[in-house]
C-alpha positions as MATLAB code, in Angstrom:
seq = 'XXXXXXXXXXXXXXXXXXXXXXXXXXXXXXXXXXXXXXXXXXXXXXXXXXXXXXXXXXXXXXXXXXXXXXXXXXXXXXXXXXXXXXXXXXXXXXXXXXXXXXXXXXXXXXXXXXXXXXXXXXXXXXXXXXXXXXXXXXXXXXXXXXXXXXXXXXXXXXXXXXXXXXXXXXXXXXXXXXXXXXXXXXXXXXXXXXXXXXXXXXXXXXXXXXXXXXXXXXXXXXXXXXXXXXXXXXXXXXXXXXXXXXXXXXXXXXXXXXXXXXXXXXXXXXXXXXXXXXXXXXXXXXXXXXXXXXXXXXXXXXXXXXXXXXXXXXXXXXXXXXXXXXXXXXXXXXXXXXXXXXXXXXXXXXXXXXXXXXXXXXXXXXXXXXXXXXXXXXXXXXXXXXXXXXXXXXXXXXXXXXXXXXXXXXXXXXXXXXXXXXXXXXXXXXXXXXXXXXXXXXXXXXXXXXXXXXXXXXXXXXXXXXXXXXXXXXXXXXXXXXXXXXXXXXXXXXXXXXXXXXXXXXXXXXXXXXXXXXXXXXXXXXXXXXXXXXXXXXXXXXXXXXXXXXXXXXXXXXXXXXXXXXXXXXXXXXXXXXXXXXXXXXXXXXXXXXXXXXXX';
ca = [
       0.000    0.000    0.000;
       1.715    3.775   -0.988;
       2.574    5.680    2.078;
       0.426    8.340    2.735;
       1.022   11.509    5.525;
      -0.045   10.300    9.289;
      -3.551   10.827    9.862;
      -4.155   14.207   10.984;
      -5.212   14.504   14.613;
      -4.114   16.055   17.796;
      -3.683   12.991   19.869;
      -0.615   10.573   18.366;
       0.615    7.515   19.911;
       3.097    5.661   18.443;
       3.874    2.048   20.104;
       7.234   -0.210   19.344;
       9.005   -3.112   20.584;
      11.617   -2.206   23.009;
      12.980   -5.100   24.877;
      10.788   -8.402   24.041;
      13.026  -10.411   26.240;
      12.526   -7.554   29.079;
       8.825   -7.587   28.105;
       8.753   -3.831   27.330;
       6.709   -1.582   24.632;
       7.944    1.924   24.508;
       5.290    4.289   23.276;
       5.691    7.890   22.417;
       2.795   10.197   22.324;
       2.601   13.809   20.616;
      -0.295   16.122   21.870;
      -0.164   18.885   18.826;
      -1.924   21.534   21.277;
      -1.464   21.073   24.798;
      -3.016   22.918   26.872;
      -1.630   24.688   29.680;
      -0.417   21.990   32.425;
      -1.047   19.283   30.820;
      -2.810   16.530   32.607;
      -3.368   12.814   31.655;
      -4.352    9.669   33.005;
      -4.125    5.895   32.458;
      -7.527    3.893   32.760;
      -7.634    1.894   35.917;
      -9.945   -0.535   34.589;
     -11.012   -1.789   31.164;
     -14.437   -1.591   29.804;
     -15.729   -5.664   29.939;
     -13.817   -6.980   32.871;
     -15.026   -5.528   36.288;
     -12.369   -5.495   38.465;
      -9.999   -1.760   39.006;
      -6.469   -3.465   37.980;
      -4.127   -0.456   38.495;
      -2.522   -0.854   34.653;
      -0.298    2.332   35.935;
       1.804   -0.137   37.746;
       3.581   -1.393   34.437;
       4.156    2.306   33.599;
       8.268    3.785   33.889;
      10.424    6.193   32.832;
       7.832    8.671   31.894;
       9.730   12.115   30.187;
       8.379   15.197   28.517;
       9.289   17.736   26.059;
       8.501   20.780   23.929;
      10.397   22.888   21.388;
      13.512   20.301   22.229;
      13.300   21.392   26.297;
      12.455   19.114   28.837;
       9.325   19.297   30.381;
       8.771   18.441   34.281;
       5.937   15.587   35.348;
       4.412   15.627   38.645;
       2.307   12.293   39.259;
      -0.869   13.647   41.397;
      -1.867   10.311   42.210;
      -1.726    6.502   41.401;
      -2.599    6.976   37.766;
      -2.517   10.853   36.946;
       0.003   12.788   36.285;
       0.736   16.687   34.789;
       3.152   18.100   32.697;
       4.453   21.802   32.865;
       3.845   22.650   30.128;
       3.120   26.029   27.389;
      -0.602   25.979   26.210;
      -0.741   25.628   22.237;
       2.921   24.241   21.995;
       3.126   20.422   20.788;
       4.018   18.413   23.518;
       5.698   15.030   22.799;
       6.209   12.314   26.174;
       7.801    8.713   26.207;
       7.827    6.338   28.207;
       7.534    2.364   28.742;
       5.275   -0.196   30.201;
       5.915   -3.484   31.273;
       4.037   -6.251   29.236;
       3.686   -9.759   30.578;
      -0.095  -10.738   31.319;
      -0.490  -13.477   28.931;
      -4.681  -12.263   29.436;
      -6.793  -10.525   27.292;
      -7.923   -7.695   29.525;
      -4.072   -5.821   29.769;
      -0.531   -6.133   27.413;
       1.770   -8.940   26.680;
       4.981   -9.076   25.048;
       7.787  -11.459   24.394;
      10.264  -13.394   21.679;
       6.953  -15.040   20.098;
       3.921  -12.592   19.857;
       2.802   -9.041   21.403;
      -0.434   -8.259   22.753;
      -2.000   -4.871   24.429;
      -4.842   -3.116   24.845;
      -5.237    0.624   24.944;
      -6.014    1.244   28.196;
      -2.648   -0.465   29.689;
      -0.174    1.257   27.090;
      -2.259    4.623   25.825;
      -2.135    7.615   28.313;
      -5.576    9.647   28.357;
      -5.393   13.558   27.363;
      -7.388   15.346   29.920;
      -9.645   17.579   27.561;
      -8.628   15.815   24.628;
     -10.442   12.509   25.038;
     -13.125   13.281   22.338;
     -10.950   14.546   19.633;
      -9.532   12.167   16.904;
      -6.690   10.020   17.572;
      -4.308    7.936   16.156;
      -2.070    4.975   16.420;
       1.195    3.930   14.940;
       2.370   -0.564   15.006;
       6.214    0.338   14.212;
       7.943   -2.963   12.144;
      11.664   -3.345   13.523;
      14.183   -6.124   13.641;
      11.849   -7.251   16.511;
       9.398   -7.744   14.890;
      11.253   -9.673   11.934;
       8.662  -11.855   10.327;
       5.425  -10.742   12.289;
       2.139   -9.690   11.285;
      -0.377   -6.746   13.182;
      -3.657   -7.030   13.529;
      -6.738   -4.283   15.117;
      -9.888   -3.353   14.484;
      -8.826    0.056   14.065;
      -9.563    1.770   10.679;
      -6.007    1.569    8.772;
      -4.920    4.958    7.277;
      -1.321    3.679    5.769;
      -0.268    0.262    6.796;
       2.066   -2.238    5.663;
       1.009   -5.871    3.879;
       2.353   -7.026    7.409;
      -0.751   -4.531    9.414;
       2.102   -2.524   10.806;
       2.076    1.606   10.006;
      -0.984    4.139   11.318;
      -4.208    3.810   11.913;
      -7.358    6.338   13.295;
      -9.787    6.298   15.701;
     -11.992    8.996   16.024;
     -11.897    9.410   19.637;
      -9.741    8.034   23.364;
     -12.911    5.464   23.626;
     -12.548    3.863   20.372;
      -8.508    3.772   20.483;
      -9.668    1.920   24.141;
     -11.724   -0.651   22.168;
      -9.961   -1.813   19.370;
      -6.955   -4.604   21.007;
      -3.973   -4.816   18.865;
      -2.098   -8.771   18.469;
       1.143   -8.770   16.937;
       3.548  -11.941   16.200;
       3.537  -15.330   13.672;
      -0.313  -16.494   13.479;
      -2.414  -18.632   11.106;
      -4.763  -16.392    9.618;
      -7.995  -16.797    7.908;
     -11.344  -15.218    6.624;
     -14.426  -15.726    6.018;
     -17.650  -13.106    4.769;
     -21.234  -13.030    6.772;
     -23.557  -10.938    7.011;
     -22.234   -8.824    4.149;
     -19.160   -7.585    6.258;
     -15.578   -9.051    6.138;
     -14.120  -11.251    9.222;
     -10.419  -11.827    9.903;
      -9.256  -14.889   12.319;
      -6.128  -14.919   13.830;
      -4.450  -17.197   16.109;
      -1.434  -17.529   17.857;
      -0.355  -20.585   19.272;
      -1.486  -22.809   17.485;
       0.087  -26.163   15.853;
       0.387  -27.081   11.969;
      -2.064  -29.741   12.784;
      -5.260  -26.826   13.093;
      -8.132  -27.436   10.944;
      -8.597  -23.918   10.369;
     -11.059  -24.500    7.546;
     -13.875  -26.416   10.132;
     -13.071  -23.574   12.812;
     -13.884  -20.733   10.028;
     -16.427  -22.649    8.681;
     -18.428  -22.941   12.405;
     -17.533  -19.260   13.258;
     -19.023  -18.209   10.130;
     -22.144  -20.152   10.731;
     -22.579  -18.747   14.348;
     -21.943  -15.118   12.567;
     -24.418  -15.754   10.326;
     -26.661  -16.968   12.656;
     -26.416  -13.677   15.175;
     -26.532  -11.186   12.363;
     -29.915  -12.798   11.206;
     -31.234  -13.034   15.084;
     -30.464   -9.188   14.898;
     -31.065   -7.607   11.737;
     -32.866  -10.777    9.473;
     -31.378   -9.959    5.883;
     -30.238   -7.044    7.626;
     -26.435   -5.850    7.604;
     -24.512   -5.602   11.306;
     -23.359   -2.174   13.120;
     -19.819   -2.778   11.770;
     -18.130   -2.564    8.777;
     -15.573   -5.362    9.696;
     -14.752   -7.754   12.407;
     -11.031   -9.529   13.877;
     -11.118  -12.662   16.203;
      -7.817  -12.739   17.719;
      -7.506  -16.353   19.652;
      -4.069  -16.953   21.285;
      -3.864  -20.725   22.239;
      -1.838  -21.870   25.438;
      -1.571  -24.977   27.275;
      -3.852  -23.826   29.726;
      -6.038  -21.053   29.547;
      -9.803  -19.504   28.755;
     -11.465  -16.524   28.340;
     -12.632  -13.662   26.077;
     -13.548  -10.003   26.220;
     -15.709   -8.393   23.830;
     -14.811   -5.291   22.043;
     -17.224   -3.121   19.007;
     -16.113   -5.021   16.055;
     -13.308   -7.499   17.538;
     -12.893   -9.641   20.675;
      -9.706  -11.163   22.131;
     -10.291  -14.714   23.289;
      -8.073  -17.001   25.050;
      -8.348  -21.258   24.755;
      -6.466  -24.338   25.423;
      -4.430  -25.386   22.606;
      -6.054  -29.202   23.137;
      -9.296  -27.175   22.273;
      -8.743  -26.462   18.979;
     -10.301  -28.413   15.609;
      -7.221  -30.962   14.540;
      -6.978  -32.006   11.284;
      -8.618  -35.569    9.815;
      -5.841  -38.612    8.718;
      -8.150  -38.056    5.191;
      -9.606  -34.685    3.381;
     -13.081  -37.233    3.203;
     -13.265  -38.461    6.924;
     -16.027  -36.301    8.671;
     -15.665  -34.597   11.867;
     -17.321  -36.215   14.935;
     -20.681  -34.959   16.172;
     -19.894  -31.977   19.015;
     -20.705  -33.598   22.404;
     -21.555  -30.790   25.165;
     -18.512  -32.202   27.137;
     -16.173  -31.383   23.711;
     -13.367  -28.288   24.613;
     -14.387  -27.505   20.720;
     -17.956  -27.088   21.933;
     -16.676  -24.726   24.741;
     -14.062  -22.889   22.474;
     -17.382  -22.029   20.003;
     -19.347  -21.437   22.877;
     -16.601  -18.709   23.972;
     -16.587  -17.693   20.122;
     -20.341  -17.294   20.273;
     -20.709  -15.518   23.992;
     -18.162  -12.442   22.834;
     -19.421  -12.471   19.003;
     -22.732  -11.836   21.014;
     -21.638   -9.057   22.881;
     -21.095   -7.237   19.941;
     -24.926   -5.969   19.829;
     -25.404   -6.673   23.762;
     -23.334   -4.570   26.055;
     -21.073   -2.741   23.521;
     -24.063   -1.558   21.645;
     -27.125   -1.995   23.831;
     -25.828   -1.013   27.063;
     -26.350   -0.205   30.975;
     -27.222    3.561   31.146;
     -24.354    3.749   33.388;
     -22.041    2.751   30.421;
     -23.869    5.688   28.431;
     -19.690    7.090   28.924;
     -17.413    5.254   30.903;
     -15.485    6.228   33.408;
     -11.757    5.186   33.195;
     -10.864    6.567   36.696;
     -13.066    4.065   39.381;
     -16.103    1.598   39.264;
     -18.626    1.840   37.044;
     -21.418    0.770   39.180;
     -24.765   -1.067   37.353;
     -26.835   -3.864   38.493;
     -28.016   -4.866   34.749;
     -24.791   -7.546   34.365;
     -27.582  -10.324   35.056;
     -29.216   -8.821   31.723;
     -25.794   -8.669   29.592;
     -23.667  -11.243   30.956;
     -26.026  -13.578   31.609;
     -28.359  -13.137   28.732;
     -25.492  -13.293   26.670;
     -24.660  -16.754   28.314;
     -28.159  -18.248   27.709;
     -28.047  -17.181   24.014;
     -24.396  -18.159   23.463;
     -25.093  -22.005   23.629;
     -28.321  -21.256   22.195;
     -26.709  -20.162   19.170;
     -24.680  -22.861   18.647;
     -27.721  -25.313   18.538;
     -29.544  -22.963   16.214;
     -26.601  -22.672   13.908;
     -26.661  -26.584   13.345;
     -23.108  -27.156   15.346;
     -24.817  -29.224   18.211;
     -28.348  -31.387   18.603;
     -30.636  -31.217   20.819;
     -29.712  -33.406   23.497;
     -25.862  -32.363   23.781;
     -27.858  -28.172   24.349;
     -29.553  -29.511   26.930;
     -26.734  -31.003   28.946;
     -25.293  -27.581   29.000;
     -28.630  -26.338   29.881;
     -28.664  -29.036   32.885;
     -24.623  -28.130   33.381;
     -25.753  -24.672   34.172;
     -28.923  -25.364   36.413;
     -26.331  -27.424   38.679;
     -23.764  -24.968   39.104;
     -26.277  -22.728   40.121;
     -27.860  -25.078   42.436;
     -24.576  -26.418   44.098;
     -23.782  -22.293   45.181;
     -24.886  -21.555   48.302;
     -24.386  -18.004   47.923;
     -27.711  -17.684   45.578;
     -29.520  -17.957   48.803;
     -27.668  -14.926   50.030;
     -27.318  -12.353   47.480;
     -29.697  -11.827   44.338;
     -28.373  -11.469   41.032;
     -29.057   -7.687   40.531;
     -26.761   -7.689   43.907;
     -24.088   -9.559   42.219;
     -23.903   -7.870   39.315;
     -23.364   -4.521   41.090;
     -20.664   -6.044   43.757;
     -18.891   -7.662   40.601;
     -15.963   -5.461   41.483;
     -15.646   -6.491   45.004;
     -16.539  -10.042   44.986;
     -17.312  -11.909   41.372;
     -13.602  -10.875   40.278;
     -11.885  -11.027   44.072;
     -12.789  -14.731   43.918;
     -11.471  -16.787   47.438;
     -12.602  -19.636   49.607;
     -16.251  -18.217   50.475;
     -16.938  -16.822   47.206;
     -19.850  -19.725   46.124;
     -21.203  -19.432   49.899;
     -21.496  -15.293   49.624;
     -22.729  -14.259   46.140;
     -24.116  -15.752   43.055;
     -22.241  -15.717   39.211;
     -24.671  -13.420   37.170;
     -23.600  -15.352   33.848;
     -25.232  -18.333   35.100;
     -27.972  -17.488   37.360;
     -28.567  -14.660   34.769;
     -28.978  -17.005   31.675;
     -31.490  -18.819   33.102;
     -33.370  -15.909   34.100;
     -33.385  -15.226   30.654;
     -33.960  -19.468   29.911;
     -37.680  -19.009   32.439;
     -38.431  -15.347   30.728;
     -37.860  -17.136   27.042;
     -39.805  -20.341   28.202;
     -42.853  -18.552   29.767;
     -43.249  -15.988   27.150;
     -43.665  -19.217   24.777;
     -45.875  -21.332   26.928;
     -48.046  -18.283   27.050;
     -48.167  -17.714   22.999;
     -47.594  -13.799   22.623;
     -43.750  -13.383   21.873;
     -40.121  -14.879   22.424;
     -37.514  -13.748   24.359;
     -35.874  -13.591   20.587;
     -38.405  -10.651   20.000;
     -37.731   -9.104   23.036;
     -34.133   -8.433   22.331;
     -34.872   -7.163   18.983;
     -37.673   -4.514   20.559;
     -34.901   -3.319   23.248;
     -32.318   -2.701   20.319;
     -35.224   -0.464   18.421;
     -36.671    0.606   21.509;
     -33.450    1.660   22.977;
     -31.427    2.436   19.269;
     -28.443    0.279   20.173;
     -27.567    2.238   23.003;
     -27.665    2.779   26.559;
     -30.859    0.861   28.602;
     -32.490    0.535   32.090;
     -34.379   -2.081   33.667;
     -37.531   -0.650   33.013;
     -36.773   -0.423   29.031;
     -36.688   -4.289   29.280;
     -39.272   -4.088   31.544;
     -41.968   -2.236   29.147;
     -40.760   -4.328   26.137;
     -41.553   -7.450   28.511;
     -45.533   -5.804   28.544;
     -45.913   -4.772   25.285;
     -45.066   -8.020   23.412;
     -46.427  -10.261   26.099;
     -49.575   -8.356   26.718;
     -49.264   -8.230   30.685;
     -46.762   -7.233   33.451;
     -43.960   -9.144   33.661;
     -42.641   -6.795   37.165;
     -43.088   -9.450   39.550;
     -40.870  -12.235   37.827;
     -38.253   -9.742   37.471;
     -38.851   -9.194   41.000;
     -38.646  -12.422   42.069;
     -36.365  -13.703   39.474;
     -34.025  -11.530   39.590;
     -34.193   -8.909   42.946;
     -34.721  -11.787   45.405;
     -33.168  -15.466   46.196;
     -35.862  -17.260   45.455;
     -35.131  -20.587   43.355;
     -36.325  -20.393   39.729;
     -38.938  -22.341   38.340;
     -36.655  -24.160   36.186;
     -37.899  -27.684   35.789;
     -41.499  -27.034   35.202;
     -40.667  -24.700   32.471;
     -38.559  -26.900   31.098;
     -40.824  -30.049   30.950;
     -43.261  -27.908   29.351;
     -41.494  -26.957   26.472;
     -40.200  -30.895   25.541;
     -37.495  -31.583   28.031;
     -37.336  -34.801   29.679;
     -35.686  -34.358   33.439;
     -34.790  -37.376   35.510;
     -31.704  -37.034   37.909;
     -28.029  -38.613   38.519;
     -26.071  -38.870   41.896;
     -23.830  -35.987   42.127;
     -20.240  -35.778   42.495;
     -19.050  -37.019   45.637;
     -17.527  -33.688   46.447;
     -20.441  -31.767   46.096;
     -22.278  -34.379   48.396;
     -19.602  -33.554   51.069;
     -20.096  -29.761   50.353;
     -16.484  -29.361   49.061;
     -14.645  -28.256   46.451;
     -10.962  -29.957   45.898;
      -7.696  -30.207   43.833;
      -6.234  -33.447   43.431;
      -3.420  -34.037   41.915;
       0.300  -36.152   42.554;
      -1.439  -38.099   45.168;
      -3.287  -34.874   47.187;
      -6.219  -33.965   48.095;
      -6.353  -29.750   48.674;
      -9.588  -28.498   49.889;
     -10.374  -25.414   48.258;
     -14.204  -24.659   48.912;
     -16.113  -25.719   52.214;
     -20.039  -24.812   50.959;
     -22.574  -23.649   53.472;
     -24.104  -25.908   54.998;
     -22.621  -29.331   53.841;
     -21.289  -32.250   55.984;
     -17.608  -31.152   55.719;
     -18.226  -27.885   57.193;
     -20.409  -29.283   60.303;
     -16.999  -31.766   60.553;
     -14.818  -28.298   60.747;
     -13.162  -29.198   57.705;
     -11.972  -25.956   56.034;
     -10.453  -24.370   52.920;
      -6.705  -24.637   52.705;
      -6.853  -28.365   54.507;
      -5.059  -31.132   52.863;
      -7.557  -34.051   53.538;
      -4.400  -37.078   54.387;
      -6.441  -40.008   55.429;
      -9.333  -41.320   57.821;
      -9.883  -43.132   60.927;
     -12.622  -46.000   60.818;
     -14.655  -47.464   63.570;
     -14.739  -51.382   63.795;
     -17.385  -52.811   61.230;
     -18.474  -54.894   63.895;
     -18.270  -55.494   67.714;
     -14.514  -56.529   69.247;
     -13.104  -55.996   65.325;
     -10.388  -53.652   64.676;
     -10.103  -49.628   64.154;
      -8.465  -49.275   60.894;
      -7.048  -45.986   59.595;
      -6.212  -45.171   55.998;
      -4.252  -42.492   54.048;
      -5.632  -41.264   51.253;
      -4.071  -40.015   47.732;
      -7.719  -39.051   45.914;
     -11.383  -38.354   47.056;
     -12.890  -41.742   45.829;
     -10.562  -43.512   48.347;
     -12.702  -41.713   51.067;
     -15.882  -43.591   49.546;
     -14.306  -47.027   48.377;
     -12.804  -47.090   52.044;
     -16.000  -46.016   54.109;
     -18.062  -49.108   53.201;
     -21.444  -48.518   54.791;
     -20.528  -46.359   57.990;
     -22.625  -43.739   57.783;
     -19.691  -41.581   60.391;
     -15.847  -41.281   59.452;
     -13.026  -39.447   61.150;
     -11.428  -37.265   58.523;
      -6.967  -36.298   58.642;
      -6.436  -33.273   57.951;
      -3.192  -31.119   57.913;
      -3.651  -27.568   58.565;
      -0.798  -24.965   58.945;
       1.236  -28.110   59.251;
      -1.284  -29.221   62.214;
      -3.056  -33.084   62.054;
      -6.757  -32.495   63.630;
      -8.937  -34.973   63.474;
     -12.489  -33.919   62.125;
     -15.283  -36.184   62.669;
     -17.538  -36.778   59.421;
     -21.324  -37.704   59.348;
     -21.995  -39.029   55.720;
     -24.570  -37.437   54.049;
     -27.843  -38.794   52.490;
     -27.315  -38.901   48.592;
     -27.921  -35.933   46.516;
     -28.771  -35.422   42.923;
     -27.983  -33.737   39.883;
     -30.335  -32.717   37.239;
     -30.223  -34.371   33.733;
     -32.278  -33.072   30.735;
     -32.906  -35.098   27.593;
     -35.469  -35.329   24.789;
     -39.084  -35.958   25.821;
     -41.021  -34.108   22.606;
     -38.797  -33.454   19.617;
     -41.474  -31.241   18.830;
     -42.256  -28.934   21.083;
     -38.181  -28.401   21.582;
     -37.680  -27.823   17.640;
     -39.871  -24.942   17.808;
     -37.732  -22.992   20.583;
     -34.091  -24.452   20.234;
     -34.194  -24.230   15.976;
     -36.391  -21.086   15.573;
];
C-alpha cells in the first residue's frame, strides 16, 4: 500500500518493541496543542472486565518535552500525572510499560507474539479525550517476520498490518486490542461484512477451515437473530484467539474480541480430506471454544451496543457501578449455547446437557440464597472478580444465574403464545437504538409483546433469592428431566484439587457435611480413621491419595473421622456421611415442542 502523511489529529501515539526479552513496549505520544499543564491519566480498569487493575503499575520512565526542552511531570496520584507545560505548543512524552499478562484484559509481550490493549499502554489527554486520535504498530528487527492485527480503521499500513491507523476518539482507540507476532490467519464473509481470524499458538495440525467454517455459521446466525437480511453495526470484524496450554477466556470489544483457549481445544486435522468430523458432544473443549466464540461475538450488539445507562460514557478513573450484568452477561450466556444449537453445530440433546450443566452450578452455590443477582452484578468489582474460599457461599455468578433468568423469561413468554424472548431483544435494540438501557426499558418491552406485566418475575427472578422455576418450564417446552447422583464432592459440600497423590480443599459450601466436621479451605484431607465394622473388630485408619478412596474405604458407615493437615497441624475432624444428593439431567421428551424454541 503507498505511504500516505499520518492521519491528521491532535492525539498521536506511536507504540514499538523495546525489549521483548525484558517484556517492554515503549510508546511515544505527541499532543499537537497542549493545553496549559497538561494533565493525563491511564484507565484503571477496562471496559468488559469488572475489576480496578491499576494498569499504571507497568508504567516507567515517563519524560516530557517541547520545542527540544524538557518538560517536568508531577504524578498527582496513582494513575494521573501533569506536565508543565506552554498551552498551544506540541508536547511530545515517552515512556515504557511493562508487558507480561499473557490475558486478554491488559498487554503482553515477548520473543513469540505481542499483545495490548489501549487502556494499559495509551495515556488519556485530559480535555482531549473526544478529539480524533491515532495509532502507529512500528515494524523493527523485533518484529522480523510478524504480522499486526486491530480493528482500528487503517490509514497507511504495511502488507504485514504494521504503520498508522485512526480512531476517532480516546474510547474507540480503548476498544480496538492490537495482536502482533507469527499467526495462522484466515477469513471468512457473513452478514455482508468481512471477518479476519487470527491465532497464535497454534500447531500445523489446526483445521482452520472447520473452525472458520463454524464461526461463520454462528456469525451468520447472530446477524440474522439481529437484523434478518439485515447488515450488522460494523463494517468489519477480527477474532484474535491466542492458544496456550492452559487457559480460557474472552472479552468483547465493538467489532473485535480477544479470546483465550487451550491449545487441546482447537479443531485438529482428519488422517483423510473425506473423513467427517465427529458430532460436538456438550462435554467437547471444541464445543466450549465455540461457545466462547459465540458468547463475545454476542456481545457485539449486547453490552457494547445496547448497554447499561451507566455505560452511556465510561469512566476510566473508578467503578462503574450497574446492576443490569444479570441482563448482559447472563443473557449473553443463555443465548451463546443457544446459538450454537440454532446454527446446526450441536443437537438437541448435547444443548440440553449444557442447559442441565448450568442449572447445577447454580444449584450447588450456596451463595444464591444470600445475594440476588441484581446484587451480584453490582458487587462484581468487590466479589465476582476477588474470587477466594467463600466466594460460592457469599454471592451468586450473574452469567449463570442470569442465563437462566433469561432461559424461564424465554420459556414462559412461549408457553403463554404472545412473543419470544428472541423478540424481546430485537424490541430493546429499536426501543433503545443500540444504546444505553435501564431495567424498566426491558421491563416495558416485557408488557408490550407479552400483553401483561412481567414486574413481579423480574422481582422475584431476579431482585430476590428465590429458586427459579426451572424444571417445570422446562418439561413444558419438551425436556425430559430425571436425575443422577452428584459428584461425591459436592455431596460432602467441598470443592478440591487433586493431583500427585493430594487432596487440597479449596471450597467448604454452606451448609454441607464437611463444614459441620470443621473441615476448612486450605486443609489437605491425608487419610481417615474407621470405627470397627463390627463389635470386638479392629479400628483401621487409611491415608488417602484421591477423594474416591474416602468412599471405596467407608463401606457402609454412615460416620468417618477425617486427617487433615492444617498450617502443618493433624486435627482430626469427625464426618457424618450425608444422604445422597442429585444432579439434574435433561434429555429429549417431545422433539417437537423443543424444535420450535431451540431451531427457531
Amino acid at each position: 500500500m503507498p505511504k500516505r502523511p499520518a492521519a491528521p489529529t491532535g492525539v498521536r501515539f506511536t507504540v514499538s518493541v523495546l525489549d521483548a526479552n525484558a517484556h517492554l513496549f515503549a510508546v511515544t505520544l505527541l499532543i499537537e496543542q497542549a493545553a496549559k499543564n497538561q494533565r493525563l491519566s491511564l484507565p484503571v480498569w477496562i471496559p468488559g472486565s469488572y475489576l480496578v487493575r491499576e494498569f499504571s503499575q507497568h508504567l516507567q520512565n515517563l519524560q516530557a518535552w517541547q520545542d527540544g526542552h524538557p518538560v517536568a511531570i508531577q504524578q498527582l496520584d496513582k494513575h494521573q500525572w501533569q506536565a508543565d507545560a506552554v498551552a498551544g505548543q506540541a508536547l511530545e512524552l515517552q515512556y515504557e510499560v511493562y508487558a507480561f499478562d499473557a490475558s486478554v484484559r491488559t498487554a503482553f509481550l515477548d520473543s513469540t507474539r505481542g499483545f495490548f490493549n489501549a487502556t494499559s499502554l495509551c495515556l488519556r489527554v485530559a480535555g482531549q479525550e473526544d478529539q480524533p486520535h491515532a495509532l502507529e504498530i512500528v515494524a523493527s528487527a523485533a518484529t522480523q517476520g510478524w504480522n499486526a492485527v486491530t480493528g482500528l480503521a487503517p490509514h497507511s499500513v504495511d502488507a504485514a498490518g504494521f504503520g498508522h491507523y485512526r480512531a476517532a476518539d480516546y474510547d474507540e482507540l480503548a476498544d480496538c486490542p492490537v495482536e502482533m507476532g507469527r499467526f495462522w490467519n484466515g477469513q471468512f464473509t457473513a452478514g455482508g461484512v468481512e471477518h479476519r481470524f487470527v491465532i497464535s499458538g497454534a500447531g500445523a495440525w489446526l483445521d482452520g477451515e472447520r473452525l472458520i467454517d463454524d464461526t461463520r455459521r454462528i456469525c451468520e446466525t447472530q446477524i440474522a437473530f439481529w437484523h434478518g437480511d439485515g447488515a450488522p453495526p460494523f463494517s468489519n470484524y477480527v477474532f484474535m484467539l491466542h492458544a496456550s496450554g492452559d487457559g480460557y477466556g474472552g472479552l468483547e470489544h465493538r467489532n473485535s474480541t480477544a479470546l483465550i483457549c487451550q491449545r487441546a481445544d482447537l479443531p485438529r486435522l482428519r488422517p483423510s480430506a473425506s473423513d467427517k468430523p465427529a458430532a460436538l458432544k456438550a462435554t467437547d473443549g471444541y464445543t466450549t471454544l465455540l461457545g466462547l466464540i459465540s458468547h463475545e461475538y454476542f456481545h457485539t450488539w449486547n453490552v457494547k451496543r445496547l448497554r447499561p445507562a451507566e455505560f452511556k460514557r465510561y469512566d476510566y478513573t473508578a467503578e462503574n457501578y450497574t446492576e443490569l450484568l444479570w441482563f448482559f452477561e447472563g443473557f449473553t450466556s443463555y443465548y451463546d449455547d443457544l446459538m450454537l444449537r440454532r446454527a446446526g453445530l450441536i443437537d438437541d440433546t448435547a444443548y440440553l446437557q449444557l442447559v442441565a450443566k448450568t442449572i447445577n452450578q447454580v444449584q450447588q452455590t450456596p451463595g444464591r440464597h444470600v445475594q440476588s443477582v441484581a446484587q451480584a452484578s453490582f458487587d462484581a468489582w468487590v466479589k465476582y472478580y476477588r474470587m477466594h474460599e467463600n466466594t460460592p457461599n457469599a454471592t451468586v455468578s450473574y452469567y449463570t444465574k442470569g442465563s437462566l433468568v433469561a432461559l424461564c423469561l424465554d420459556l414462559t413468554l412461549r408457553a403463554e403464545g404472545h412473543t419470544t424472548l428472541d423478540a424481546v431483544m430485537r424490541e430493546l435494540w429499536t426501543r433503545c437504538k443500540g444504546g444505553p438501557m435501564r431495567e424498566a426499558d426491558l421491563l416495558r418491552a416485557l408488557k408490550r409483546l407479552g400483553k401483561r406485566s412481567f414486574d413481579g418475575e423480574i422481582a422475584a427472578w431476579v431482585h430476590s433469592t428465590a429458586d427459579l422455576p426451572l424444571i417445570d418450564l422446562l418439561q413444558g417446552q419438551g425436556a425430559k428431566l430425571t436425575h443422577d447422583k452428584a459428584p461425591l464432592a459436592q455431596q460432602l459440600g467441598l470443592r478440591v484439587a487433586e493431583s500427585g497423590g493430594s487432596v487440597q480443599i479449596k471450597t467448604v459450601l454452606r451448609g454441607g457435611a464437611a463444614e459441620a466436621a470443621g473441615m476448612a479451605a486450605g486443609d489437605e484431607w491425608l487419610g481417615m480413621e474407621l470405627a470397627p465394622v463390627r463389635r470386638g473388630g479392629a479400628a483401621e485408619a487409611w491415608r488417602i491419595h484421591k477423594l474416591d478412596d474416602v468412599q471405596m474405604l467407608r463401606g457402609q458407615r454412615t460416620r468417618i473421622t477425617a486427617l487433615v493437615s492444617r498450617d502443618n497441624r493433624l486435627l482430626k475432624c469427625p464426618l457424618d456421611w450425608p444422604t445422597e444428593s442429585q444432579a439434574v439431567k435433561l434429555g429429549v421428551a417431545d422433539a417437537a415442542r423443543l424444535g420450535a424454541w431451540l431451531s427457531e
